[in-house]
Coordinates of N, CA and C in Angstrom, one line a residue:
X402 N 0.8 -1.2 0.0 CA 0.0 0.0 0.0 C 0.9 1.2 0.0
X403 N 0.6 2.0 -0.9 CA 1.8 3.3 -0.9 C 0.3 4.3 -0.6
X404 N 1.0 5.3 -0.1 CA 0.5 6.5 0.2 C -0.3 6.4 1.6
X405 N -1.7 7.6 1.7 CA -2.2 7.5 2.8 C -3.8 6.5 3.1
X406 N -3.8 5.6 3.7 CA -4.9 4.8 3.9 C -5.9 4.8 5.2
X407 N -6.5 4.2 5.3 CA -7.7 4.3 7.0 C -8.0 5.6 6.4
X408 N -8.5 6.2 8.0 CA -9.4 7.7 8.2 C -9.1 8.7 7.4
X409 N -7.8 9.0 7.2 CA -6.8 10.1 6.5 C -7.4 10.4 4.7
X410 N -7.0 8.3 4.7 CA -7.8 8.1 3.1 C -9.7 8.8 2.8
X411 N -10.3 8.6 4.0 CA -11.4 8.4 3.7 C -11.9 9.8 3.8
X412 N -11.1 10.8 4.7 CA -11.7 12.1 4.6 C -11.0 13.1 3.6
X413 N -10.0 12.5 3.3 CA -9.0 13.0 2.6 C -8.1 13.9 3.1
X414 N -7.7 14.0 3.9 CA -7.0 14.9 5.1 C -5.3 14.4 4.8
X415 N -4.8 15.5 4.8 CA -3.1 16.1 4.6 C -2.8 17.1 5.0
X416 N -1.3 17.0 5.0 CA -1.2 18.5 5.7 C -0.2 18.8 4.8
X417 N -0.3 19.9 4.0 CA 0.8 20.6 3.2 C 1.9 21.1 3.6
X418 N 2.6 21.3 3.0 CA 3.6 22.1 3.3 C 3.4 24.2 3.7
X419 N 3.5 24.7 4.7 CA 3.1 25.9 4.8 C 4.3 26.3 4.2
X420 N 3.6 27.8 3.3 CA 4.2 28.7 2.5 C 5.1 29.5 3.6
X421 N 5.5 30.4 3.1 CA 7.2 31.1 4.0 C 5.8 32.2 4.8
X422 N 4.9 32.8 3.9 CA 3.9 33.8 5.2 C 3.3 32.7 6.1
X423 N 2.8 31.7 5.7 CA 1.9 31.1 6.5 C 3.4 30.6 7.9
X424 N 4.2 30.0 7.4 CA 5.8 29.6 8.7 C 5.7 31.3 9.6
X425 N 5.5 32.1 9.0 CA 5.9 33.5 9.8 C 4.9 33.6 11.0
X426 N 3.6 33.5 10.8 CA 2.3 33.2 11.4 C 2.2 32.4 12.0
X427 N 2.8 31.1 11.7 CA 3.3 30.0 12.7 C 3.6 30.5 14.4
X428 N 5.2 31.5 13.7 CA 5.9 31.8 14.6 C 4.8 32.8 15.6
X429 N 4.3 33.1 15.4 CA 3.7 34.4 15.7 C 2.5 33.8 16.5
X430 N 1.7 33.0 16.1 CA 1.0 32.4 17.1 C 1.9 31.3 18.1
X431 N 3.0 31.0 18.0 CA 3.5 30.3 19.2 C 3.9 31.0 20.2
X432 N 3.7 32.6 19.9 CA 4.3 33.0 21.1 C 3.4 33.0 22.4
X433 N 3.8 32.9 23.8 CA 3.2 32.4 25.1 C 2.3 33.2 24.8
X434 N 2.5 34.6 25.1 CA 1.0 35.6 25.1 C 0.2 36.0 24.6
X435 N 0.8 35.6 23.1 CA -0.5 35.3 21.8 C -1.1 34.2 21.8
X436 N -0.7 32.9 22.3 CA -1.2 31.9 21.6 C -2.8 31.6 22.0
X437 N -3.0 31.9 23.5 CA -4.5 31.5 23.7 C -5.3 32.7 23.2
X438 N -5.1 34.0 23.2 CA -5.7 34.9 22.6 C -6.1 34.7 21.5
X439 N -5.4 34.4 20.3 CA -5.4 34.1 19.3 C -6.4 33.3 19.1
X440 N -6.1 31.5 20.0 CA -7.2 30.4 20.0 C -8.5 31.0 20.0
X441 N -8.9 31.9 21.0 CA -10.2 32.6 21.7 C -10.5 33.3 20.5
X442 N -10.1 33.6 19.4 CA -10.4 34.7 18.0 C -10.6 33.5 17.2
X443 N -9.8 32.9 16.9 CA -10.0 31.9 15.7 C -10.6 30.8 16.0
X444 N -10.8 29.9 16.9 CA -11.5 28.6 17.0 C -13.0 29.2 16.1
X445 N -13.5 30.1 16.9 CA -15.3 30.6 16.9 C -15.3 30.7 15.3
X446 N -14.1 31.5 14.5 CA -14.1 32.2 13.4 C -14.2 30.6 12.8
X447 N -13.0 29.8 12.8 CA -13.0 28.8 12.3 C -14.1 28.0 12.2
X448 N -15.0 27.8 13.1 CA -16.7 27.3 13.2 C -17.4 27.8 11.8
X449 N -17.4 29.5 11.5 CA -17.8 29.7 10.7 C -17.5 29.5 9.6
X450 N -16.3 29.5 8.8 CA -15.6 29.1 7.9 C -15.5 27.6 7.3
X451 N -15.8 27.2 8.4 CA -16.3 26.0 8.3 C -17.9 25.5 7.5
X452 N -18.4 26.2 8.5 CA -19.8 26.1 8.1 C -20.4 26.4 7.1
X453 N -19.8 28.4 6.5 CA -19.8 28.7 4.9 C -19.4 27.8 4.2
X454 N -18.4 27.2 3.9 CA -17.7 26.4 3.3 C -17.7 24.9 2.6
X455 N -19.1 24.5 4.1 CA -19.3 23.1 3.5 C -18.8 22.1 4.3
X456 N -17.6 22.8 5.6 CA -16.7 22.1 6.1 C -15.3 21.9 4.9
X457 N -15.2 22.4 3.7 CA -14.0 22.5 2.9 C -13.2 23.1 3.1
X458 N -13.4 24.3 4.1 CA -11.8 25.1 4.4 C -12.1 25.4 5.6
X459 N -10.9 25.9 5.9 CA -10.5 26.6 7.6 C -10.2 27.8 7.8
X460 N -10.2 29.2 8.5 CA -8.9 29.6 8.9 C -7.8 29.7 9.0
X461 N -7.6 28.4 10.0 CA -6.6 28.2 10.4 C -5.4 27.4 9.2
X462 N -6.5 26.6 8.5 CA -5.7 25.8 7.8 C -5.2 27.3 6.2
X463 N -6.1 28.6 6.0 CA -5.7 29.3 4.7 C -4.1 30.2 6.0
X464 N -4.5 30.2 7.4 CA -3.4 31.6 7.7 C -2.2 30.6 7.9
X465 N -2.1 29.9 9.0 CA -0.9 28.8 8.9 C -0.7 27.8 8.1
X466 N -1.5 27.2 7.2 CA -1.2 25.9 6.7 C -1.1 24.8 7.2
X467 N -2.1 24.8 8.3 CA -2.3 23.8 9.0 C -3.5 23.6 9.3
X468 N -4.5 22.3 8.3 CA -5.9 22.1 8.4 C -6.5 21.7 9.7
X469 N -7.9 21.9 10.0 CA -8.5 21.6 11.0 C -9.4 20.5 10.8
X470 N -9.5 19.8 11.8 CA -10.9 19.2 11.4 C -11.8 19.2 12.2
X471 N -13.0 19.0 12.2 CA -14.2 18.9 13.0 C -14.4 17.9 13.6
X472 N -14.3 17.7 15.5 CA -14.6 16.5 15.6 C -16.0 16.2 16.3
X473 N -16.8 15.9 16.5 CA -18.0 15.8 16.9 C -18.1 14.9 18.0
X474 N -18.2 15.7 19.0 CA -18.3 14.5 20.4 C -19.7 14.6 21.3
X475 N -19.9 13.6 22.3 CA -21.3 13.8 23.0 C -20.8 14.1 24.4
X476 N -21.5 15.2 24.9 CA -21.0 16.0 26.1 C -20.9 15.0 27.4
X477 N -20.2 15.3 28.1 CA -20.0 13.9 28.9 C -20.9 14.1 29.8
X478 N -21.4 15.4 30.0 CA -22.3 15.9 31.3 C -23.9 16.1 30.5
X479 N -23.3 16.6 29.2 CA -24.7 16.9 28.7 C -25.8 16.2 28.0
X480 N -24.9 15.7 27.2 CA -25.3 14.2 26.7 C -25.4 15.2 24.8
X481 N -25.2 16.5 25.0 CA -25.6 17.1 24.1 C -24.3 17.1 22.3
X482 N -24.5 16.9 21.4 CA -23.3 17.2 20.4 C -22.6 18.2 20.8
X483 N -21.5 18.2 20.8 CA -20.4 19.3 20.9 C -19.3 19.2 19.3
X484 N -19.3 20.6 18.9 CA -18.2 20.2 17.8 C -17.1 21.7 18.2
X485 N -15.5 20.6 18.0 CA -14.4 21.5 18.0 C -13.8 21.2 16.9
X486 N -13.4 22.3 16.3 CA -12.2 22.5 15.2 C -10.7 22.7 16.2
X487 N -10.1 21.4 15.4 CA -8.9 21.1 16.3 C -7.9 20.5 15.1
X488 N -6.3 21.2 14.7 CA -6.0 20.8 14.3 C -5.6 19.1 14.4
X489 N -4.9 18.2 13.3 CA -4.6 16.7 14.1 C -3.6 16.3 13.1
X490 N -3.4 15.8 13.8 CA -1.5 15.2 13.4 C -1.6 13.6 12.8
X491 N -1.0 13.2 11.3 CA -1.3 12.2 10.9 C -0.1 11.0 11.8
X492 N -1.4 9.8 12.3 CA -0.6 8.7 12.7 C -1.2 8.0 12.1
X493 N -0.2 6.9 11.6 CA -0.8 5.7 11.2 C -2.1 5.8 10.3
X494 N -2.9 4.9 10.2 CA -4.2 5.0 9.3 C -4.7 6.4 9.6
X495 N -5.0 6.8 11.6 CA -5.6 7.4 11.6 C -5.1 8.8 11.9
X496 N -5.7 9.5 13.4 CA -5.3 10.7 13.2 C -5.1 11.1 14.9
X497 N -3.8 11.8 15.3 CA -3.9 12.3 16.3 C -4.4 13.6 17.2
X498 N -5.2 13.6 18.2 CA -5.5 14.7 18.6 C -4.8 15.0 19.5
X499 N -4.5 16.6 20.3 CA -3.3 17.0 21.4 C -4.4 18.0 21.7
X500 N -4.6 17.8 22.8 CA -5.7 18.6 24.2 C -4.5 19.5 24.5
X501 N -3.9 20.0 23.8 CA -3.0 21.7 24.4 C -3.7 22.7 24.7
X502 N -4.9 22.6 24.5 CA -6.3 23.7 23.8 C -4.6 25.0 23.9
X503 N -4.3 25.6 23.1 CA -3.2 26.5 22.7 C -2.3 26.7 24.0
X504 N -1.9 25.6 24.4 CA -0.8 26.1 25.5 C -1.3 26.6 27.1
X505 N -3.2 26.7 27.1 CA -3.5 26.7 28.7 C -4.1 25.8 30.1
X506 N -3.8 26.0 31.0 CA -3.8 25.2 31.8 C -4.6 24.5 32.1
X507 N -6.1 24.2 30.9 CA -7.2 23.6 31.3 C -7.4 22.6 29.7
X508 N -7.5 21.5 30.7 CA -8.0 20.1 29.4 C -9.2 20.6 28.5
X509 N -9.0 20.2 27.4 CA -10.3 20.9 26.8 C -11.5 20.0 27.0
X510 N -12.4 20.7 26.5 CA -13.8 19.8 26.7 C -14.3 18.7 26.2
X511 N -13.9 18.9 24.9 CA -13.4 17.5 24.1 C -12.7 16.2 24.5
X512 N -11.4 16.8 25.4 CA -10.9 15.2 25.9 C -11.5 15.2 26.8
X513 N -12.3 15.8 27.8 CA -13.3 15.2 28.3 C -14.6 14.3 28.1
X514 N -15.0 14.6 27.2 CA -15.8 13.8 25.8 C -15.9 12.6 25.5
X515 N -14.4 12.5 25.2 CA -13.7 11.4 24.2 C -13.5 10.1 25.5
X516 N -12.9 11.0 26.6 CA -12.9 9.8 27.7 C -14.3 9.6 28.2
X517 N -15.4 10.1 28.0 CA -16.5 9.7 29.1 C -17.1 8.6 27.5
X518 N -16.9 9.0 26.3 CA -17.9 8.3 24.9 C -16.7 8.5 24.2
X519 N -16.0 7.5 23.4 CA -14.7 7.1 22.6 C -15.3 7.7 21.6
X520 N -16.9 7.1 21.3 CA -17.2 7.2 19.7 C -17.9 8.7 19.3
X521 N -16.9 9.0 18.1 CA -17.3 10.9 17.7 C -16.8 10.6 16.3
X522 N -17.1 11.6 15.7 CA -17.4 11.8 14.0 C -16.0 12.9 14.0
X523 N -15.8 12.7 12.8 CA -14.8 13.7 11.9 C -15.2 13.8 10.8
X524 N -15.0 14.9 10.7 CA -15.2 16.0 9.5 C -14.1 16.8 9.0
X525 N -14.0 16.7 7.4 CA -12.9 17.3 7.0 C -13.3 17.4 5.6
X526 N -12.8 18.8 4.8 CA -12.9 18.7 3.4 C -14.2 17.9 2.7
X527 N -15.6 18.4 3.5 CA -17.1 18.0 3.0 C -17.4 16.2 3.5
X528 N -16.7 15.7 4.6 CA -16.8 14.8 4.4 C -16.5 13.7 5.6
X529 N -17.4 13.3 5.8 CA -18.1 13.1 7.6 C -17.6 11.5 8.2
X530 N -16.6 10.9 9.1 CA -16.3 9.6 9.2 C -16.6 9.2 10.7
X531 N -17.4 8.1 11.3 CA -17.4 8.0 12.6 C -16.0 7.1 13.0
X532 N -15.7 7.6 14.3 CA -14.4 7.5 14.5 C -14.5 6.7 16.6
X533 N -13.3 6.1 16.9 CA -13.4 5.6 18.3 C -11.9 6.3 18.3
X534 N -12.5 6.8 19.4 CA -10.7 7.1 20.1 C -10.4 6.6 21.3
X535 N -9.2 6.6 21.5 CA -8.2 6.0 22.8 C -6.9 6.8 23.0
X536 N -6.6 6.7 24.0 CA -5.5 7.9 24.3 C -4.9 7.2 24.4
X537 N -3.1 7.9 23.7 CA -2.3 7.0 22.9 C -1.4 6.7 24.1
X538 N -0.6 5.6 23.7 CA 0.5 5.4 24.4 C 1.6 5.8 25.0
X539 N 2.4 5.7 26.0 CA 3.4 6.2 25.8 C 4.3 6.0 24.7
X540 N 4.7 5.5 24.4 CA 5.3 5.5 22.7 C 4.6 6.5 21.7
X541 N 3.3 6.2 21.5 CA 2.6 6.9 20.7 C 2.8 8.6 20.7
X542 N 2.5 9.1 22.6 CA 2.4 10.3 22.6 C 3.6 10.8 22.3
X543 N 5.1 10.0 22.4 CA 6.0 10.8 22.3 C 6.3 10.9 20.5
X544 N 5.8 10.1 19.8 CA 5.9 9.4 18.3 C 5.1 11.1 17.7
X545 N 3.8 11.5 18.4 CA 3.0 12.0 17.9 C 3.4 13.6 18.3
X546 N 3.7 14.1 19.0 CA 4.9 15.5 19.5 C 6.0 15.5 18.7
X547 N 6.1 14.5 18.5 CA 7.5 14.4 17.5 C 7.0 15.6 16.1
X548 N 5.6 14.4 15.9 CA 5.5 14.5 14.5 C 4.5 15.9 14.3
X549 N 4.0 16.2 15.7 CA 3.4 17.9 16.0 C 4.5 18.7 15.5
X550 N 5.1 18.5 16.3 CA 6.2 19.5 15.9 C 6.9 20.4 14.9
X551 N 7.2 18.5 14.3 CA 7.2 19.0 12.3 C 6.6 19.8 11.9
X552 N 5.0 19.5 12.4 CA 4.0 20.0 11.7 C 3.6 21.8 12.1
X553 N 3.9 22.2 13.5 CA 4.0 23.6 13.8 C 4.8 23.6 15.0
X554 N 5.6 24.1 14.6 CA 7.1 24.1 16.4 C 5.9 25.0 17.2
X555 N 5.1 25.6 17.7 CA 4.8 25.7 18.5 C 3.8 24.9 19.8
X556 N 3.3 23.9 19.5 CA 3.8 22.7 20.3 C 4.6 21.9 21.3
X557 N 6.3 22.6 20.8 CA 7.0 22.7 22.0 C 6.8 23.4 23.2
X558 N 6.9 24.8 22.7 CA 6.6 26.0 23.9 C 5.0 25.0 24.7
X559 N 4.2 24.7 24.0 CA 2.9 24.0 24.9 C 3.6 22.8 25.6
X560 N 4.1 22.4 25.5 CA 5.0 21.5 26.8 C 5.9 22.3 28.1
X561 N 6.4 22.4 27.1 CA 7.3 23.7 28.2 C 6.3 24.3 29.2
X562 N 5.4 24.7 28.7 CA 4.3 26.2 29.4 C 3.4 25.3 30.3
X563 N 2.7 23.9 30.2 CA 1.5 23.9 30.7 C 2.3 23.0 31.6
X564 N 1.1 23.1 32.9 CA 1.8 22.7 34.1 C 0.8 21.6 34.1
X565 N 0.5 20.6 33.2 CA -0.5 19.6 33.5 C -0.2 18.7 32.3
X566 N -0.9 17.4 32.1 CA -0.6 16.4 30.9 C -0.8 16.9 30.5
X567 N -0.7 16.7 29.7 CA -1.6 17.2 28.0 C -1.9 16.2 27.3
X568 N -3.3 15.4 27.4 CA -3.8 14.7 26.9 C -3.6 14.3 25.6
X569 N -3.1 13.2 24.6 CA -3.2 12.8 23.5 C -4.2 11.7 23.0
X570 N -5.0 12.0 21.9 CA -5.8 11.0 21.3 C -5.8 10.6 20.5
X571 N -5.6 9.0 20.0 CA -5.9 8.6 18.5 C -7.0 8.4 18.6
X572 N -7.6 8.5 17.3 CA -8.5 8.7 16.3 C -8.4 7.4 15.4
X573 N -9.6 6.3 15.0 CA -9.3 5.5 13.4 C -10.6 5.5 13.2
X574 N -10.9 5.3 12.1 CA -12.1 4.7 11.4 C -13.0 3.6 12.1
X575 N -14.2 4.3 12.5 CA -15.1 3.2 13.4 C -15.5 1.9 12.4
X576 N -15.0 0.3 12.9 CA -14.9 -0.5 12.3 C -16.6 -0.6 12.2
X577 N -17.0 -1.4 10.6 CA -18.4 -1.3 10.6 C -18.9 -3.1 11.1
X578 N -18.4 -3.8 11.7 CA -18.3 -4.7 11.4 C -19.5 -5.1 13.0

């Protein structure tokens, strides 16, 4: 099998290469004092852009070069749909999530979610996959920081900064079986 297969294949999800402005903007939202401000402007925006769009583009994914996806979880308390646009990092078939919510000291609501109901939907580029998650391994989470990294160095600084885990999720394609 060459190329990308499982979840990745089915929603079609990649991550390009960011252009030399979009790397600059990188830099620029990694910094400590920007980064959650920033999150607090763009997640909301990103909802809409989303929504115009079809779920075919981002914000985040036109200003950094780094796509989002939509993951759809059931509220652990509420029982109600919740949807976050969260960037995710390719592992394996599937896809990795990182609870940094941008570098502050609170788990997001999402990995609260995912641990109380595994099973949630992804959305990406018009196109909807139900998904089971599990928080990854030790191996995994350091495999998957690695491969954050590549994908936007600011990631580091969110280790360094947060005084708590930082939850990691895999993501695969909910078997229909």
């Amino acid at each position: 099998k060459g190329g990308i297969v499982g979840l990745q294949a089915e929603i079609g999800y990649r991550v390009p290469r960011p252009n030399r402005v979009q790397r600059g903007l990188q830099s620029l939202a990694a910094v400590p004092a920007l980064s959650p401000i920033l999150s607090r402007l763009v997640t909301p925006l990103d909802r809409v852009v989303h929504g115009v769009s079809g779920g075919k583009a981002s914000l985040t994914g036109a200003l950094v070069g780094f796509p989002t996806i939509l993951l759809a979880t059931i509220g652990a308390r509420s029982g109600q749909t919740r949807i976050a646009p969260l960037a995710a990092i390719p592992h394996g078939d599937g896809l990795a999530l990182i609870g940094s919510n941008a570098g502050s000291g609170k788990v997001p609501g999402w990995a609260h979610n995912l641990r109380a109901n595994p099973v949630a939907s992804v959305s990406y580029n018009g196109r909807s996959v139900e998904v089971v998650a599990r928080e990854a391994s030790e191996c995994e989470y350091e495999d998957v920081f690695d491969a954050a990294v590549n994908i936007y160095p600011g990631y580091t600084g969110y280790r360094e900064r947060v005084p708590r885990h930082i939850p990691v999720f895999i993501v695969d394609a909910k078997d229909e079986t």
